[in-house]
Amino acid sequence: MGKVRNVLFIMCDQLRADHLSCAGHPTLKTPSIDSLARRGVLFPQAYVQSGVCGPSRMSYYTGRYVFSHGATWNRVPLSVRERTIGDYLRPAGLRVALAGKTHVLPDTEGLERYGIEGGSALAALMRAGRFEELDRYDGHSPPGEESGYAAYLRAQGYNSDDPWSDYVISADGPDGQPASGWHMRNVHLPARVAEEHSETAYMTREAMRFVEDMGDRPWFLHLSYVKPHWPYMAPAPYHAMYGADDALPLNRDESEWKDQHPVLAAYRRHEESVSFQRPEAPGLVRPAYMGLIKQLDDWLGRLFAQLEKLGRLDDTLILFTADHGDFLGDHWLGEKEMFYEEALRVPFIVCDPDPAADATRGTVDRRFVEAVDVVPTCLAALGQPSYDHLVEGRSLLPLLRGGAVETWRDAVFSELDYSFREARQMLGRKPQDCRAMMVRTERWKYVWWQDFRPMLFDLANDPRELRDLGADPAHAAVRGEMEERLGAWLKGRKTRVTVDDAYVAARTASHKKHGIFFGVW
Amino acid sequence: MGKVRNVLFIMCDQLRADHLSCAGHPTLKTPSIDSLARRGVLFPQAYVQSGVCGPSRMSYYTGRYVFSHGATWNRVPLSVRERTIGDYLRPAGLRVALAGKTHVLPDTEGLERYGIEGGSALAALMRAGRFEELDRYDGHSPPGEESGYAAYLRAQGYNSDDPWSDYVISADGPDGQPASGWHMRNVHLPARVAEEHSETAYMTREAMRFVEDMGDRPWFLHLSYVKPHWPYMAPAPYHAMYGADDALPLNRDESEWKDQHPVLAAYRRHEESVSFQRPEAPGLVRPAYMGLIKQLDDWLGRLFAQLEKLGRLDDTLILFTADHGDFLGDHWLGEKEMFYEEALRVPFIVCDPDPAADATRGTVDRRFVEAVDVVPTCLAALGQPSYDHLVEGRSLLPLLRGGAVETWRDAVFSELDYSFREARQMLGRKPQDCRAMMVRTERWKYVWWQDFRPMLFDLANDPRELRDLGADPAHAAVRGEMEERLGAWLKGRKTRVTVDDAYVAARTASHKKHGIFFGVW
């Protein structure tokens, strides 16, 4: 093991924290990911800054909370003003590459305003969140021109204009008709794509090719899988590896329907929630979801073996995480977005090859981690400046290397803008009026909702979050304290984005140096 | 009178709300400005978003609070991401011109990052906050290349490399040596520049030339005077028009030195405060300050006469205001920045030529106005879109035109970042840790200070703000309420800057239209 020269930042899409054997899943075995935890540190209390792909990822890529980067939901472009890990690491001489998904939408208005031309390299980088896209594929629509996957599939004999829809997320139905993976009722069937041609296989090979090609030159690779995100259809043999009995017990209770928070009630009326409320749904979908994770773990095993063979395990910082979880029927919900643990808590493993981290290998660190910590951790590991006038997370390096950490955070924060969701229409609200912010401490989870009552959960006495105390008179004081925490956090957002702290320090009380003599008698 | 086709946005620099005869000043007569108030509406409760030039002006130009636009102090560039009145009005076919000061610093890092070339028209506009600079002159240093003022002075016979320093802000000292206006002890002397060649005269003529040249073509002109800002040196005869007896009584009390707030205590040790604490200072400086205002009023009279002659009073919305006030020794302070009324309350007059505003002419409207209201008022008056996903102020048009206004704001907000000031060093603080935020209601003024106790003033019982109740146990509940207001305000900041509300509305629950069928059973 040695000094960090490269970073492998692995993200799964919609992977819950509890769906790994190293995190305690009783039937789903993930030995490759577990091996990473053995060589590194597992952080079981890691939280995302938003329970939905876009804003969560933008926090991972910028190191900034959603309130600061402003990409509040999946369809909101990241402002070209925001800097990402690509901006920070490219000047340091690393190739900053992407294989897979980012969910970055181009800030077309911004680019037009700055006169940045469509065909230029700058425009391409700006449109891509400053990742060099080896193969960009977001996974919820047929792969487009920025991916080679469709052409690859056709070359393997999947003859179709849209081989993704026709093979990758399709099965052969019992009546001989194609059965689409968009229908959750079909996801117990095997995909029509061979396992070795599936999305997970394809993107892992893209990553392996990049690592091989790079040789000894330094790199940052974001390997960003589109699975186990819906469509939940897994290729054989993974589609049938697990049954309903292998799934975790459902975390839901009839009592949750009583005195529901208005926004939660609306989300429970969304189609994905209604589908997961069907008695047969969780037992059918969860095994497919588990199969997709098992497949991921197998491919990660191949990637890790290659890294070992090339000596890259010795100089590569590896981070493994997800952009958010998945309810899979818990709390009578499908999808994510609401602030329950199933959506916001994610797997988080960091493997630091530096000998200074030897003492923590294989340990579990229960301190709070947030998605915004990824950027500062990478910057610190690579010996780069901290850009801390912009970056809002904290480097995990002192935790990994057992350094003295005087104080660590005692709360994590997450946000939601539900303006693009049907819930907004159900509740008759305007796009600007659909905000929510969460603060979670060791004991409490508090959610502020714009114009609605807050939510409050006592995680010590109700770890499954079944009893919302948001309207309970006995907990008014706790809500007040949590609201104060939220206010204090908001006031600390890093809004002075054009100049850094050194600039300020160099110009403090310096007016006389600049020929300005105000105040002199 | 008729429909609004043009906007004249007049700003004075550092002009207190109480230094106009229409606002009740007993000895300083400002008939020209008073005539505007007679033809329009005077808003005596108008507040700036920060008590210092840069951030206050950026709020005037963007319609956004400091927390949103991020230019937290004078030396912080406005991010090129932010849109200003120039971005909004230029596409509507108006020339958006500047004569005078903006305090916009170019976002050089942003421009470089976007590859915007120095010589281009786009770069020039971006560097200038999207104003077309007829003559740009910020007034606290010798005029640079973006102003014709130095060349003008030389053409008038003021032979010097730096005629501003040598003539405009200099007097002949009693010993025959030049006496600089940088020394406040000299500002009872007449400037060495003739009145008709002074800054106020020069810039008014620039404005008059523009108005004449434009004829019937529509325009937005920001006439932005650098006076009565320091250096306080006035040309004859204005330097001697007032004496110490004409000045408003000092608003300060010995009791204010007791239990001072730590940041306030540091500001009172700044050179400008120490100078104003000299017994002779207010009586010497205030008359010069008044003379500069009197001169402004005389030149505005000439401008208004020209507008009348050209028929422009009939189709031009005129706004008159300032970027902040000046303590002039009140509260034992010089300059501004602290949250007292003397610094944050500004003159604010709007004269709307539309016949719909006839009913309110000459009235006084005590509802709260904020600097962020200027952009939306101009947009509404010119029939432009409201851009309300970005703009955080409210149009004053319904107030001017006597429309039904269901609810109006019951509080105003202001912010400070004192990281560039000596106070930071005195207090041993880091650049990120120097924030303050104020909320002022009809009754209370509350200031949150990062890591220090808050301030609280009871404006009903202590309108002069002499008793800080920030640590008074009897007022804990009030402080709690005000803190809640601040939190609620912060949560409403407009962070989703890349797409507007119509974009959100068009894409709400629209995934199926885009071929995405998640959640379907």
Tab-separated table of C-alpha atoms in Angstrom, chain B residues 173-360:
chain	number	residue	atom	x	y	z
B	173	GLY	CA	-4.690	75.027	3.118
B	174	PRO	CA	-4.170	78.033	5.368
B	175	ASP	CA	-0.400	77.659	4.933
B	176	GLY	CA	-0.628	77.689	1.126
B	177	GLN	CA	-0.123	73.921	1.005
B	178	PRO	CA	-2.795	71.690	-0.490
B	179	ALA	CA	-5.175	70.363	2.146
B	180	SER	CA	-6.561	66.959	1.210
B	181	GLY	CA	-10.211	66.100	1.551
B	182	TRP	CA	-9.086	62.672	2.780
B	183	HIS	CA	-8.490	64.488	6.053
B	184	MET	CA	-11.884	65.186	7.517
B	185	ARG	CA	-10.454	68.147	9.413
B	186	ASN	CA	-10.160	69.933	6.047
B	187	VAL	CA	-13.675	69.504	4.694
B	188	HIS	CA	-14.866	72.935	5.851
B	189	LEU	CA	-12.593	74.332	3.121
B	190	PRO	CA	-13.784	74.776	-0.493
B	191	ALA	CA	-12.569	72.241	-3.040
B	192	ARG	CA	-10.072	73.573	-5.559
B	193	VAL	CA	-12.463	72.612	-8.358
B	194	ALA	CA	-15.073	75.034	-9.603
B	195	GLU	CA	-18.592	73.944	-8.804
B	196	GLU	CA	-19.510	73.535	-12.470
B	197	HIS	CA	-16.550	71.172	-12.928
B	198	SER	CA	-17.238	69.038	-9.867
B	199	GLU	CA	-18.284	65.379	-9.905
B	200	THR	CA	-21.971	66.057	-9.392
B	201	ALA	CA	-22.058	68.647	-12.156
B	202	TYR	CA	-20.088	66.514	-14.580
B	203	MET	CA	-22.208	63.409	-14.121
B	204	THR	CA	-25.502	65.269	-14.327
B	205	ARG	CA	-24.415	66.692	-17.685
B	206	GLU	CA	-23.511	63.171	-18.847
B	207	ALA	CA	-27.042	62.120	-17.996
B	208	MET	CA	-28.593	65.150	-19.673
B	209	ARG	CA	-26.601	64.503	-22.830
B	210	PHE	CA	-27.788	60.894	-22.914
B	211	VAL	CA	-31.422	61.861	-22.436
B	212	GLU	CA	-31.167	64.475	-25.168
B	213	ASP	CA	-29.409	62.093	-27.565
B	214	MET	CA	-31.945	59.335	-27.049
B	215	GLY	CA	-34.856	61.438	-28.258
B	216	ASP	CA	-37.901	59.212	-28.410
B	217	ARG	CA	-36.023	55.930	-28.181
B	218	PRO	CA	-36.629	54.053	-24.897
B	219	TRP	CA	-33.983	53.902	-22.203
B	220	PHE	CA	-33.097	52.944	-18.689
B	221	LEU	CA	-30.539	55.306	-17.193
B	222	HIS	CA	-28.806	54.699	-13.921
B	223	LEU	CA	-27.584	58.114	-12.823
B	224	SER	CA	-25.445	57.183	-9.894
B	225	TYR	CA	-23.833	60.043	-7.997
B	226	VAL	CA	-20.711	59.479	-5.944
B	227	LYS	CA	-21.791	62.126	-3.448
B	228	PRO	CA	-22.377	62.893	-0.596
B	229	HIS	CA	-19.988	59.943	0.056
B	230	TRP	CA	-16.518	60.831	1.412
B	231	PRO	CA	-14.181	62.525	0.612
B	232	TYR	CA	-16.654	65.103	1.975
B	233	MET	CA	-15.070	68.113	0.302
B	234	ALA	CA	-17.617	70.403	-1.373
B	235	PRO	CA	-16.911	73.101	-3.954
B	236	ALA	CA	-17.769	76.731	-3.232
B	237	PRO	CA	-20.300	77.993	-2.424
B	238	TYR	CA	-21.651	74.710	-1.073
B	239	HIS	CA	-18.764	74.203	1.356
B	240	ALA	CA	-19.918	77.143	3.451
B	241	MET	CA	-23.680	77.055	3.089
B	242	TYR	CA	-24.267	75.402	6.442
B	243	GLY	CA	-22.804	75.591	9.882
B	244	ALA	CA	-22.653	73.286	12.861
B	245	ASP	CA	-25.913	74.741	14.138
B	246	ASP	CA	-27.697	73.634	10.987
B	247	ALA	CA	-26.844	69.986	11.532
B	248	LEU	CA	-29.270	67.487	13.020
B	249	PRO	CA	-28.647	66.791	16.690
B	250	LEU	CA	-26.309	63.889	17.303
B	251	ASN	CA	-28.013	60.595	18.037
B	252	ARG	CA	-25.668	59.189	20.624
B	253	ASP	CA	-25.580	58.703	24.322
B	254	GLU	CA	-22.885	57.937	26.869
B	255	SER	CA	-24.923	54.914	27.954
B	256	GLU	CA	-24.184	53.269	24.604
B	257	TRP	CA	-20.637	52.543	25.735
B	258	LYS	CA	-21.929	50.190	28.415
B	259	ASP	CA	-22.212	46.464	27.670
B	260	GLN	CA	-21.406	47.050	24.030
B	261	HIS	CA	-21.859	44.237	21.594
B	262	PRO	CA	-18.369	42.900	20.743
B	263	VAL	CA	-18.589	43.635	17.019
B	264	LEU	CA	-20.007	47.093	17.627
B	265	ALA	CA	-17.197	47.735	20.108
B	266	ALA	CA	-14.670	46.807	17.425
B	267	TYR	CA	-16.327	49.091	14.884
B	268	ARG	CA	-16.165	51.931	17.405
B	269	ARG	CA	-12.407	51.438	17.453
B	270	HIS	CA	-12.144	51.793	13.665
B	271	GLU	CA	-10.369	54.964	12.600
B	272	GLU	CA	-13.504	56.529	11.087
B	273	SER	CA	-15.371	56.086	14.362
B	274	VAL	CA	-12.537	57.400	16.492
B	275	SER	CA	-12.351	60.448	14.223
B	276	PHE	CA	-16.089	61.097	14.533
B	277	GLN	CA	-15.823	60.712	18.307
B	278	ARG	CA	-13.727	63.908	18.377
B	279	PRO	CA	-15.885	66.700	19.817
B	280	GLU	CA	-15.320	68.963	16.821
B	281	ALA	CA	-15.846	66.345	14.067
B	282	PRO	CA	-19.620	66.167	13.539
B	283	GLY	CA	-20.002	69.923	13.523
B	284	LEU	CA	-17.291	70.230	10.910
B	285	VAL	CA	-18.173	67.316	8.628
B	286	ARG	CA	-21.966	67.482	8.685
B	287	PRO	CA	-22.157	70.952	7.088
B	288	ALA	CA	-19.934	69.775	4.214
B	289	TYR	CA	-22.115	66.672	3.816
B	290	MET	CA	-25.176	68.930	3.709
B	291	GLY	CA	-23.530	71.185	1.151
B	292	LEU	CA	-22.874	68.230	-1.119
B	293	ILE	CA	-26.550	67.264	-0.884
B	294	LYS	CA	-27.639	70.809	-1.611
B	295	GLN	CA	-25.465	70.781	-4.707
B	296	LEU	CA	-27.004	67.485	-5.791
B	297	ASP	CA	-30.448	68.934	-5.398
B	298	ASP	CA	-29.557	71.968	-7.522
B	299	TRP	CA	-28.261	69.749	-10.333
B	300	LEU	CA	-31.274	67.481	-10.127
B	301	GLY	CA	-33.343	70.617	-10.608
B	302	ARG	CA	-31.568	71.249	-13.901
B	303	LEU	CA	-32.037	67.640	-14.974
B	304	PHE	CA	-35.726	67.649	-14.123
B	305	ALA	CA	-36.189	70.915	-16.021
B	306	GLN	CA	-34.613	69.326	-19.075
B	307	LEU	CA	-36.808	66.243	-18.762
B	308	GLU	CA	-39.851	68.471	-18.568
B	309	LYS	CA	-38.815	70.459	-21.612
B	310	LEU	CA	-38.255	67.285	-23.633
B	311	GLY	CA	-41.545	65.777	-22.504
B	312	ARG	CA	-39.729	63.019	-20.700
B	313	LEU	CA	-41.444	63.641	-17.376
B	314	ASP	CA	-44.540	62.253	-19.081
B	315	ASP	CA	-43.131	58.868	-19.978
B	316	THR	CA	-40.289	58.283	-17.525
B	317	LEU	CA	-40.481	56.410	-14.250
B	318	ILE	CA	-38.116	58.162	-11.841
B	319	LEU	CA	-36.705	56.424	-8.792
B	320	PHE	CA	-34.584	58.335	-6.317
B	321	THR	CA	-32.706	56.572	-3.554
B	322	ALA	CA	-29.294	55.854	-1.985
B	323	ASP	CA	-27.184	52.775	-1.387
B	324	HIS	CA	-27.033	53.381	2.401
B	325	GLY	CA	-26.665	56.183	4.923
B	326	ASP	CA	-23.839	57.574	7.034
B	327	PHE	CA	-23.465	57.719	10.832
B	328	LEU	CA	-21.616	61.033	10.840
B	329	GLY	CA	-20.896	60.425	14.525
B	330	ASP	CA	-24.252	58.983	15.559
B	331	HIS	CA	-23.924	56.029	17.926
B	332	TRP	CA	-20.221	56.973	18.259
B	333	LEU	CA	-19.608	55.669	14.763
B	334	GLY	CA	-18.365	56.890	11.417
B	335	GLU	CA	-19.276	55.408	8.039
B	336	LYS	CA	-22.032	52.766	7.909
B	337	GLU	CA	-22.329	48.915	8.001
B	338	MET	CA	-23.807	48.581	11.501
B	339	PHE	CA	-27.570	48.005	11.436
B	340	TYR	CA	-28.796	51.296	12.869
B	341	GLU	CA	-31.447	53.292	11.042
B	342	GLU	CA	-28.914	55.987	10.131
B	343	ALA	CA	-27.102	53.451	7.927
B	344	LEU	CA	-29.880	51.247	6.606
B	345	ARG	CA	-32.815	53.568	6.059
B	346	VAL	CA	-32.528	55.472	2.789
B	347	PRO	CA	-34.449	58.123	0.890
B	348	PHE	CA	-36.879	56.477	-1.483
B	349	ILE	CA	-39.126	58.357	-3.881
B	350	VAL	CA	-40.860	56.918	-6.919
B	351	CYS	CA	-42.531	59.105	-9.505
B	352	ASP	CA	-44.736	57.149	-11.900
B	353	PRO	CA	-46.022	59.159	-14.900
B	354	ASP	CA	-48.891	56.775	-15.572
B	355	PRO	CA	-52.307	58.391	-14.989
B	356	ALA	CA	-53.160	55.354	-12.869
B	357	ALA	CA	-50.780	56.808	-10.281
B	358	ASP	CA	-52.482	60.197	-10.108
B	359	ALA	CA	-54.307	59.336	-6.904
B	360	THR	CA	-51.120	58.764	-4.935
